[in-house]
Amino acid sequence: MAAPLADRLRPQSLDDIVGQHHLLDPDKALRRIIDSGVIPNMIFYGPSGIGKTTLASIIAKKTNRSLYKLNGTTASTADIRSVVDQLDTFAAPNGILLYLDEIQYFNKKQQQTLLEFIENGQITLIASTTENPYFYIYNAILSRATVFEFKPVEKEDVLLAVQRAFRFMEQEQNRKIQVEDGAAEVIASACSGDVRKAMNAVELCVLSGDEKDGSCFVTLEKAKELTQRSALRYDRAGDEHYDILSAFQKSMRGSDPDAALHYLARLIVAGDLPSICRRLMVCACEDVGLAYPQIIPIVKAAVDAAMQVGFPEARIPLADAVVLVCNAPKSNSAYCAINAAIADIQKGRIGNIPRQLQNKHYDGEDNPNKGQFYKYPHDYPDKWVEQQYLPYELKDVRYYKYGQNKTEQAYQAYWSRIKGENK
């Protein structure tokens, strides 16, 4: 069985790797470290298919170290000890470079097994992860390693890899491969920065291409057909999930309906209805808030409708709600106020509840000033009377500040008049 094209065409030198210019250009730190031949323990962080494994292989080759690969999803502590047993043998005369893919799946005990050997330099660890290492890797490993973040490869760089892949397959199959204008660009755009995915698409396009006079024709339509769903990079438990949700909410907060609808569409295609509904409700309350308080029940009704009808029809009330949130005036005054109040509580700024607000029904004999002295606001003009509501220790604290929008400015004007007249 032939290896996938991505493996057959794996780069053999640093200059062959596409993308990652921020790490591998001649003047960048990681490139200089590799060229020095003195390799520290490193963690490669980034999405799949962008060169992490390839780079580890090239590093091992450049430093004449024996490369051992383990995967965190399948490797055990016994596998680690088997690698350690190769130290100081003919199998690893210059030391070992251990490439540990998906290290986030290693538990604490497994990661601790590595510590002794990566500390004394007998094993150089290059670990890779698609998840944020500061959340998933234990501090003992992090403190002994340098984190390098890999980024999705830009379309222009992926295009170079796609064109090289077509040339490679042409030589491999010893026949002409003709690629219709725009087909390579479609593949490069649709892979979402994942070079491996682009290589797979190239191979599928060639294998399913039209045959004519001993040549293979890859049409634009075929490229679109084979890559139509490839652009969606989504993992409900991974960083990409939270990145899309973050972009979705920030686009609504920023009043950009086009961007918000784009991220909504990505979430719809992924089928993530609960996350859409939650972020919509949060945004209506947090970002529109008191500037247009009626939006909260409106968005709630749209969310309920979406949950009841399900996809594909759910996209309609969701789109209505997203566009409404984007176009509504914005105020986070209540959001800021409750955050400030919670911060005070967490700091211990609590104080005693004023007596007039307590649930008192009788006074003890030791209280010389009997009575609750609560003033019932409805008994006073405009249903307001001045009295102390906050604990006396916090009597001058102000958590809420009126927002600069028509609704809250009307509230402010109303209460300024009432409270000024009735003092």
Tab-separated table of C-alpha atoms in Angstrom:
chain	number	residue	atom	x	y	z
A	1	MET	CA	0.000	0.000	0.000
A	2	ALA	CA	1.487	3.330	-1.064
A	3	ALA	CA	2.109	5.996	1.546
A	4	PRO	CA	-0.014	9.165	1.274
A	5	LEU	CA	1.352	11.870	-1.005
A	6	ALA	CA	2.075	14.099	1.995
A	7	ASP	CA	4.532	11.475	3.278
A	8	ARG	CA	6.076	10.733	-0.128
A	9	LEU	CA	6.674	14.430	-0.686
A	10	ARG	CA	7.732	15.327	2.867
A	11	PRO	CA	10.354	18.136	2.840
A	12	GLN	CA	13.938	17.045	3.459
A	13	SER	CA	15.424	20.439	4.354
A	14	LEU	CA	14.392	23.607	6.132
A	15	ASP	CA	14.197	25.487	2.851
A	16	ASP	CA	11.650	22.993	1.515
A	17	ILE	CA	9.154	23.704	4.309
A	18	VAL	CA	6.419	26.091	3.208
A	19	GLY	CA	5.127	28.714	5.614
A	20	GLN	CA	6.261	29.317	9.218
A	21	HIS	CA	8.334	32.302	8.114
A	22	HIS	CA	8.133	33.727	11.637
A	23	LEU	CA	10.090	30.680	12.847
A	24	LEU	CA	12.219	29.445	9.953
A	25	ASP	CA	13.361	32.445	7.942
A	26	PRO	CA	17.188	32.820	8.132
A	27	ASP	CA	17.058	35.656	10.682
A	28	LYS	CA	14.541	34.012	13.028
A	29	ALA	CA	15.436	32.521	16.412
A	30	LEU	CA	14.323	28.932	15.797
A	31	ARG	CA	16.200	28.753	12.501
A	32	ARG	CA	19.383	29.984	14.185
A	33	ILE	CA	18.975	27.481	17.019
A	34	ILE	CA	18.626	24.622	14.529
A	35	ASP	CA	21.600	25.813	12.490
A	36	SER	CA	23.720	25.961	15.672
A	37	GLY	CA	23.262	22.233	16.200
A	38	VAL	CA	22.540	22.716	19.918
A	39	ILE	CA	18.895	21.765	20.259
A	40	PRO	CA	16.968	22.504	23.467
A	41	ASN	CA	13.814	20.770	24.589
A	42	MET	CA	10.978	22.288	22.596
A	43	ILE	CA	7.203	22.232	22.327
A	44	PHE	CA	5.639	22.823	18.910
A	45	TYR	CA	2.134	24.209	19.261
A	46	GLY	CA	-0.286	24.610	16.373
A	47	PRO	CA	-2.960	22.955	14.222
A	48	SER	CA	-2.449	19.759	12.270
A	49	GLY	CA	-0.767	19.498	8.902
A	50	ILE	CA	1.494	22.537	9.065
A	51	GLY	CA	4.956	20.988	9.441
A	52	LYS	CA	5.576	20.160	13.098
A	53	THR	CA	6.485	16.504	12.511
A	54	THR	CA	8.446	17.337	9.372
A	55	LEU	CA	10.548	19.902	11.196
A	56	ALA	CA	11.347	17.454	14.013
A	57	SER	CA	12.589	14.924	11.440
A	58	ILE	CA	14.799	17.520	9.765
A	59	ILE	CA	16.244	18.586	13.128
A	60	ALA	CA	17.134	14.995	13.976
A	61	LYS	CA	18.818	14.582	10.603
A	62	LYS	CA	20.819	17.826	10.917
A	63	THR	CA	22.057	16.956	14.417
A	64	ASN	CA	22.863	13.288	13.712
A	65	ARG	CA	20.591	12.136	16.495
A	66	SER	CA	18.455	9.038	16.468
A	67	LEU	CA	14.835	10.033	16.042
A	68	TYR	CA	12.187	8.129	17.980
A	69	LYS	CA	8.541	8.966	17.497
A	70	LEU	CA	5.750	8.347	19.975
A	71	ASN	CA	2.140	9.433	19.895
A	72	GLY	CA	0.438	10.500	23.103
A	73	THR	CA	-2.803	8.798	22.124
A	74	THR	CA	-1.249	5.314	22.007
A	75	ALA	CA	2.125	5.387	23.799
A	76	SER	CA	2.573	4.060	27.319
A	77	THR	CA	5.153	4.492	30.065
A	78	ALA	CA	6.691	1.222	28.846
A	79	ASP	CA	7.202	2.804	25.428
A	80	ILE	CA	9.078	5.682	27.039
A	81	ARG	CA	11.303	3.276	28.973
A	82	SER	CA	11.983	1.370	25.757
A	83	VAL	CA	13.311	4.580	24.215
A	84	VAL	CA	15.406	5.276	27.320
A	85	ASP	CA	16.926	1.783	27.040
A	86	GLN	CA	18.464	2.808	23.703
A	87	LEU	CA	20.686	5.399	25.398
A	88	ASP	CA	24.447	4.737	25.217
A	89	THR	CA	23.983	1.967	22.664
A	90	PHE	CA	25.028	1.684	19.060
A	91	ALA	CA	21.449	2.552	18.145
A	92	ALA	CA	21.842	6.066	19.550
A	93	PRO	CA	25.543	7.010	19.686
A	94	ASN	CA	24.859	10.764	19.623
A	95	GLY	CA	21.869	10.797	21.902
A	96	ILE	CA	18.173	10.578	21.225
A	97	LEU	CA	15.717	13.073	19.859
A	98	LEU	CA	12.274	11.995	21.033
A	99	TYR	CA	9.387	13.406	19.050
A	100	LEU	CA	6.246	13.079	21.139
A	101	ASP	CA	3.158	13.932	19.123
A	102	GLU	CA	-0.073	14.943	20.891
A	103	ILE	CA	1.642	15.248	24.265
A	104	GLN	CA	-1.568	16.625	25.776
A	105	TYR	CA	-2.826	13.035	25.967
A	106	PHE	CA	0.040	11.995	28.272
A	107	ASN	CA	-0.944	11.958	31.922
A	108	LYS	CA	1.159	13.457	34.698
A	109	LYS	CA	2.967	10.220	35.530
A	110	GLN	CA	3.932	9.657	31.896
A	111	GLN	CA	5.245	13.203	31.560
A	112	GLN	CA	7.179	12.870	34.820
A	113	THR	CA	8.917	9.765	33.444
A	114	LEU	CA	10.590	12.021	30.892
A	115	LEU	CA	11.888	14.613	33.355
A	116	GLU	CA	15.059	12.884	34.561
A	117	PHE	CA	16.292	12.218	31.055
A	118	ILE	CA	15.461	15.570	29.462
A	119	GLU	CA	17.109	17.360	32.399
A	120	ASN	CA	20.477	15.658	31.960
A	121	GLY	CA	20.425	16.111	28.182
A	122	GLN	CA	20.464	12.438	27.262
A	123	ILE	CA	17.120	12.847	25.558
A	124	THR	CA	16.110	15.947	23.668
A	125	LEU	CA	12.343	16.247	23.702
A	126	ILE	CA	10.378	17.825	20.909
A	127	ALA	CA	6.715	17.577	21.813
A	128	SER	CA	3.863	18.736	19.637
A	129	THR	CA	0.314	19.627	20.527
A	130	THR	CA	-2.710	21.072	18.806
A	131	GLU	CA	-3.967	22.453	22.131
A	132	ASN	CA	-2.708	25.370	24.191
A	133	PRO	CA	0.320	23.894	26.005
A	134	TYR	CA	-0.154	26.157	29.016
A	135	PHE	CA	-3.483	24.422	29.669
A	136	TYR	CA	-2.578	20.821	28.827
A	137	ILE	CA	1.107	20.290	29.636
A	138	TYR	CA	2.410	20.077	33.191
A	139	ASN	CA	4.526	22.915	34.500
A	140	ALA	CA	7.499	20.628	35.137
A	141	ILE	CA	7.745	19.974	31.395
A	142	LEU	CA	6.963	23.555	30.407
A	143	SER	CA	9.718	24.915	32.646
A	144	ARG	CA	12.280	22.739	30.846
A	145	ALA	CA	11.150	23.476	27.307
A	146	THR	CA	10.675	26.406	24.929
A	147	VAL	CA	7.291	26.805	23.253
A	148	PHE	CA	7.160	27.693	19.553
A	149	GLU	CA	3.780	28.443	18.016
A	150	PHE	CA	3.154	27.210	14.474
A	151	LYS	CA	0.514	28.991	12.425
A	152	PRO	CA	-1.777	27.878	9.594
A	153	VAL	CA	0.130	28.249	6.317
A	154	GLU	CA	-0.847	31.220	4.175
A	155	LYS	CA	-2.629	30.518	0.898
A	156	GLU	CA	0.301	31.780	-1.180
A	157	ASP	CA	2.680	29.340	0.515
A	158	VAL	CA	0.223	26.439	0.253
A	159	LEU	CA	-0.066	27.161	-3.477
A	160	LEU	CA	3.677	26.575	-3.868
A	161	ALA	CA	3.288	23.171	-2.168
A	162	VAL	CA	0.266	22.312	-4.359
A	163	GLN	CA	2.142	23.155	-7.556
A	164	ARG	CA	5.124	21.110	-6.390
A	165	ALA	CA	2.804	18.199	-5.594
A	166	PHE	CA	1.360	18.185	-9.123
A	167	ARG	CA	4.880	18.204	-10.581
A	168	PHE	CA	5.904	15.363	-8.259
A	169	MET	CA	2.938	13.213	-9.250
A	170	GLU	CA	3.637	13.946	-12.899
A	171	GLN	CA	7.156	12.550	-12.510
A	172	GLU	CA	5.996	9.683	-10.294
A	173	GLN	CA	3.354	8.535	-12.792
A	174	ASN	CA	5.447	9.403	-15.833
A	175	ARG	CA	2.604	11.148	-17.610
A	176	LYS	CA	1.465	14.690	-18.264
A	177	ILE	CA	-0.852	16.234	-15.683
A	178	GLN	CA	-2.693	19.293	-16.940
A	179	VAL	CA	-4.293	21.468	-14.279
A	180	GLU	CA	-7.029	23.858	-15.333
A	181	ASP	CA	-6.488	27.514	-14.439
A	182	GLY	CA	-7.722	28.212	-10.935
A	183	ALA	CA	-7.811	24.585	-9.764
A	184	ALA	CA	-4.561	24.772	-7.801
A	185	GLU	CA	-5.700	28.044	-6.237
A	186	VAL	CA	-8.978	26.449	-5.139
A	187	ILE	CA	-7.097	23.643	-3.386
A	188	ALA	CA	-4.735	26.096	-1.709
A	189	SER	CA	-7.640	28.225	-0.468
A	190	ALA	CA	-9.846	25.374	0.685
A	191	CYS	CA	-7.364	23.603	2.954
A	192	SER	CA	-7.531	26.263	5.684
A	193	GLY	CA	-3.752	26.431	6.048
A	194	ASP	CA	-3.349	22.641	6.366
A	195	VAL	CA	-0.676	21.547	3.876
A	196	ARG	CA	-1.335	17.850	4.478
A	197	LYS	CA	-4.985	18.368	3.579
A	198	ALA	CA	-3.922	20.160	0.395
A	199	MET	CA	-1.624	17.255	-0.541
A	200	ASN	CA	-4.475	14.804	-0.035
A	201	ALA	CA	-6.681	16.928	-2.307
A	202	VAL	CA	-4.004	16.985	-5.018
A	203	GLU	CA	-3.696	13.213	-4.919
A	204	LEU	CA	-7.464	12.738	-5.110
A	205	CYS	CA	-7.709	15.180	-8.015
A	206	VAL	CA	-5.074	13.246	-9.968
A	207	LEU	CA	-6.545	9.835	-9.149
A	208	SER	CA	-9.999	10.968	-10.269
A	209	GLY	CA	-8.822	13.191	-13.142
A	210	ASP	CA	-10.067	12.864	-16.717
A	211	GLU	CA	-7.903	10.715	-19.011
A	212	LYS	CA	-7.175	11.878	-22.536
A	213	ASP	CA	-4.369	10.819	-24.878
A	214	GLY	CA	-2.342	9.435	-21.995
A	215	SER	CA	-2.586	12.666	-20.002
A	216	CYS	CA	-4.476	13.483	-16.825
A	217	PHE	CA	-6.728	16.549	-16.778
A	218	VAL	CA	-7.580	18.123	-13.415
A	219	THR	CA	-10.521	20.453	-13.893
A	220	LEU	CA	-11.553	23.411	-11.769
A	221	GLU	CA	-14.912	21.736	-11.148
A	222	LYS	CA	-13.174	18.586	-9.884
A	223	ALA	CA	-10.995	20.616	-7.513
A	224	LYS	CA	-14.052	22.379	-6.110
A	225	GLU	CA	-15.914	19.101	-5.724
A	226	LEU	CA	-13.108	17.449	-3.765
A	227	THR	CA	-12.389	20.409	-1.496
A	228	GLN	CA	-15.855	21.856	-0.900
A	229	ARG	CA	-15.887	20.968	2.819
A	230	SER	CA	-12.173	21.055	3.478
A	231	ALA	CA	-12.037	24.693	4.506
A	232	LEU	CA	-13.829	24.034	7.773
A	233	ARG	CA	-11.349	23.431	10.580
A	234	TYR	CA	-13.401	22.738	13.684
A	235	ASP	CA	-13.030	20.685	16.836
A	236	ARG	CA	-15.616	21.202	19.543
A	237	ALA	CA	-13.079	20.428	22.246
A	238	GLY	CA	-10.136	22.291	20.727
A	239	ASP	CA	-8.734	25.777	20.322
A	240	GLU	CA	-10.375	26.289	16.920
A	241	HIS	CA	-13.795	25.865	18.520
A	242	TYR	CA	-13.147	28.693	20.959
A	243	ASP	CA	-11.437	30.853	18.327
A	244	ILE	CA	-14.531	30.754	16.109
A	245	LEU	CA	-16.870	31.425	19.029
A	246	SER	CA	-14.664	34.310	20.156
A	247	ALA	CA	-14.632	35.807	16.654
A	248	PHE	CA	-18.417	35.336	16.423
A	249	GLN	CA	-19.126	37.222	19.637
A	250	LYS	CA	-16.519	39.932	19.014
A	251	SER	CA	-17.949	40.567	15.544
A	252	MET	CA	-21.431	41.066	17.028
A	253	ARG	CA	-19.970	43.304	19.734
A	254	GLY	CA	-18.138	45.251	17.031
A	255	SER	CA	-21.403	45.735	15.084
A	256	ASP	CA	-20.102	43.990	11.938
A	257	PRO	CA	-23.007	41.904	10.578
A	258	ASP	CA	-21.014	40.509	7.642
A	259	ALA	CA	-18.266	39.098	9.847
A	260	ALA	CA	-20.772	37.846	12.419
A	261	LEU	CA	-22.763	36.038	9.712
A	262	HIS	CA	-19.556	34.495	8.370
A	263	TYR	CA	-18.705	32.973	11.752
A	264	LEU	CA	-22.337	32.022	12.276
A	265	ALA	CA	-22.201	30.124	8.975
A	266	ARG	CA	-19.074	28.246	10.096
A	267	LEU	CA	-20.815	27.232	13.304
A	268	ILE	CA	-23.949	26.213	11.388
A	269	VAL	CA	-21.977	24.030	8.975
A	270	ALA	CA	-20.305	22.444	12.019
A	271	GLY	CA	-23.760	21.813	13.480
A	272	ASP	CA	-22.951	23.536	16.785
A	273	LEU	CA	-26.381	24.919	17.663
A	274	PRO	CA	-25.928	25.042	21.487
A	275	SER	CA	-22.782	27.185	21.251
A	276	ILE	CA	-24.446	29.599	18.814
A	277	CYS	CA	-27.444	30.063	21.090
A	278	ARG	CA	-25.342	30.581	24.199
A	279	ARG	CA	-23.106	33.215	22.596
A	280	LEU	CA	-26.101	35.047	21.137
A	281	MET	CA	-27.772	35.287	24.532
A	282	VAL	CA	-24.560	36.366	26.234
A	283	CYS	CA	-23.929	39.041	23.611
A	284	ALA	CA	-27.478	40.397	23.853
A	285	CYS	CA	-27.141	40.762	27.624
A	286	GLU	CA	-23.487	41.777	27.870
A	287	ASP	CA	-22.923	43.968	24.822
A	288	VAL	CA	-26.343	45.443	23.970
A	289	GLY	CA	-27.743	45.344	27.471
A	290	LEU	CA	-29.487	48.446	28.709
A	291	ALA	CA	-29.002	50.351	25.465
A	292	TYR	CA	-31.868	48.242	24.074
A	293	PRO	CA	-33.142	46.017	26.897
A	294	GLN	CA	-36.026	44.667	24.790
A	295	ILE	CA	-33.462	42.738	22.738
A	296	ILE	CA	-33.036	40.119	25.483
A	297	PRO	CA	-36.527	38.551	25.152
A	298	ILE	CA	-36.366	38.983	21.361
A	299	VAL	CA	-33.095	37.053	21.081
A	300	LYS	CA	-34.390	34.494	23.581
A	301	ALA	CA	-37.426	33.942	21.338
A	302	ALA	CA	-35.168	33.510	18.284
A	303	VAL	CA	-32.989	31.032	20.184
A	304	ASP	CA	-36.062	29.078	21.309
A	305	ALA	CA	-37.339	28.949	17.738
A	306	ALA	CA	-33.966	27.707	16.475
A	307	MET	CA	-33.816	25.007	19.141
A	308	GLN	CA	-37.359	23.879	18.314
A	309	VAL	CA	-37.037	23.650	14.519
A	310	GLY	CA	-33.387	22.518	14.394
A	311	PHE	CA	-31.164	22.680	11.331
A	312	PRO	CA	-31.405	23.580	8.517
A	313	GLU	CA	-34.301	25.971	9.288
A	314	ALA	CA	-32.685	27.137	12.538
A	315	ARG	CA	-30.318	29.249	10.445
A	316	ILE	CA	-33.176	31.715	9.753
A	317	PRO	CA	-34.079	32.882	13.296
A	318	LEU	CA	-30.372	32.738	14.186
A	319	ALA	CA	-29.478	35.036	11.301
A	320	ASP	CA	-32.289	37.407	12.321
A	321	ALA	CA	-30.968	37.543	15.863
A	322	VAL	CA	-27.334	38.007	14.816
A	323	VAL	CA	-28.139	40.906	12.481
A	324	LEU	CA	-30.322	42.495	15.172
A	325	VAL	CA	-27.567	42.257	17.790
A	326	CYS	CA	-25.045	43.740	15.346
A	327	ASN	CA	-27.275	46.712	14.501
A	328	ALA	CA	-28.469	47.410	18.039
A	329	PRO	CA	-26.860	50.186	20.124
A	330	LYS	CA	-24.319	48.871	22.601
A	331	SER	CA	-23.869	49.242	26.341
A	332	ASN	CA	-21.907	47.113	28.791
A	333	SER	CA	-22.745	49.282	31.791
A	334	ALA	CA	-24.559	46.527	33.727
A	335	TYR	CA	-21.826	44.024	32.833
A	336	CYS	CA	-19.125	46.348	34.200
A	337	ALA	CA	-21.208	47.141	37.279
A	338	ILE	CA	-21.719	43.534	38.346
A	339	ASN	CA	-18.044	42.734	37.707
A	340	ALA	CA	-17.028	45.610	39.966
A	341	ALA	CA	-19.449	44.493	42.677
A	342	ILE	CA	-18.188	40.901	42.556
A	343	ALA	CA	-14.594	42.138	42.710
A	344	ASP	CA	-15.404	43.989	45.959
A	345	ILE	CA	-17.010	40.894	47.468
A	346	GLN	CA	-13.983	38.800	46.566
A	347	LYS	CA	-11.734	41.371	48.243
A	348	GLY	CA	-13.762	41.081	51.448
A	349	ARG	CA	-15.463	44.487	51.105
A	350	ILE	CA	-18.821	43.360	52.413
A	351	GLY	CA	-19.980	45.254	55.505
A	352	ASN	CA	-23.095	44.798	57.612
A	353	ILE	CA	-26.524	45.119	56.038
A	354	PRO	CA	-28.132	48.392	57.239
A	355	ARG	CA	-30.703	47.802	59.944
A	356	GLN	CA	-33.541	49.294	57.926
A	357	LEU	CA	-33.028	46.606	55.275
A	358	GLN	CA	-32.729	43.628	57.589
A	359	ASN	CA	-35.509	41.101	58.052
A	360	LYS	CA	-36.115	42.179	61.660
A	361	HIS	CA	-39.395	41.396	63.411
A	362	TYR	CA	-38.409	42.180	67.002
A	363	ASP	CA	-35.672	43.867	68.993
A	364	GLY	CA	-33.747	42.371	71.848
A	365	GLU	CA	-33.794	43.916	75.294
A	366	ASP	CA	-30.224	45.062	74.766
A	367	ASN	CA	-31.191	47.384	71.888
A	368	PRO	CA	-31.942	50.853	73.242
A	369	ASN	CA	-33.088	52.142	69.814
A	370	LYS	CA	-35.931	49.838	68.918
A	371	GLY	CA	-37.539	49.781	65.480
A	372	GLN	CA	-36.436	49.011	61.958
A	373	PHE	CA	-36.894	52.541	60.525
A	374	TYR	CA	-37.391	51.317	56.977
A	375	LYS	CA	-38.940	53.905	54.652
A	376	TYR	CA	-41.366	52.377	52.153
A	377	PRO	CA	-40.674	54.168	48.823
A	378	HIS	CA	-44.275	53.840	47.595
A	379	ASP	CA	-45.401	56.078	50.446
A	380	TYR	CA	-43.372	59.005	49.077
A	381	PRO	CA	-43.683	61.260	46.012
A	382	ASP	CA	-42.427	59.652	42.780
A	383	LYS	CA	-42.004	56.383	44.693
A	384	TRP	CA	-38.566	57.360	45.970
A	385	VAL	CA	-37.078	58.393	49.288
A	386	GLU	CA	-33.482	58.836	50.324
A	387	GLN	CA	-32.128	56.173	52.670
A	388	GLN	CA	-29.008	54.051	53.006
A	389	TYR	CA	-29.109	50.791	51.044
A	390	LEU	CA	-25.450	49.844	50.752
A	391	PRO	CA	-23.610	48.786	53.908
A	392	TYR	CA	-22.352	51.920	55.652
A	393	GLU	CA	-18.759	50.787	55.064
A	394	LEU	CA	-19.444	51.091	51.311
A	395	LYS	CA	-21.868	54.017	51.362
A	396	ASP	CA	-19.974	56.045	48.751
A	397	VAL	CA	-19.254	53.205	46.319
A	398	ARG	CA	-20.619	53.534	42.770
A	399	TYR	CA	-20.651	50.394	40.637
A	400	TYR	CA	-23.075	51.448	37.938
A	401	LYS	CA	-22.332	54.267	35.505
A	402	TYR	CA	-24.954	55.295	32.979
A	403	GLY	CA	-24.052	54.381	29.418
A	404	GLN	CA	-23.834	56.945	26.637
A	405	ASN	CA	-26.971	55.818	24.813
A	406	LYS	CA	-30.488	57.188	24.508
A	407	THR	CA	-32.140	54.720	26.846
A	408	GLU	CA	-29.714	55.033	29.757
A	409	GLN	CA	-29.356	58.784	29.325
A	410	ALA	CA	-33.154	58.995	29.661
A	411	TYR	CA	-32.938	56.932	32.851
A	412	GLN	CA	-30.242	59.230	34.196
A	413	ALA	CA	-32.195	62.373	33.420
A	414	TYR	CA	-35.334	60.952	35.026
A	415	TRP	CA	-33.668	59.905	38.272
A	416	SER	CA	-31.550	63.038	38.512
A	417	ARG	CA	-34.754	65.060	38.433
A	418	ILE	CA	-36.609	62.809	40.904
A	419	LYS	CA	-33.779	62.519	43.393
A	420	GLY	CA	-32.902	66.197	43.151
A	421	GLU	CA	-36.473	67.348	43.744
A	422	ASN	CA	-37.256	64.973	46.600
A	423	LYS	CA	-34.162	65.366	48.765
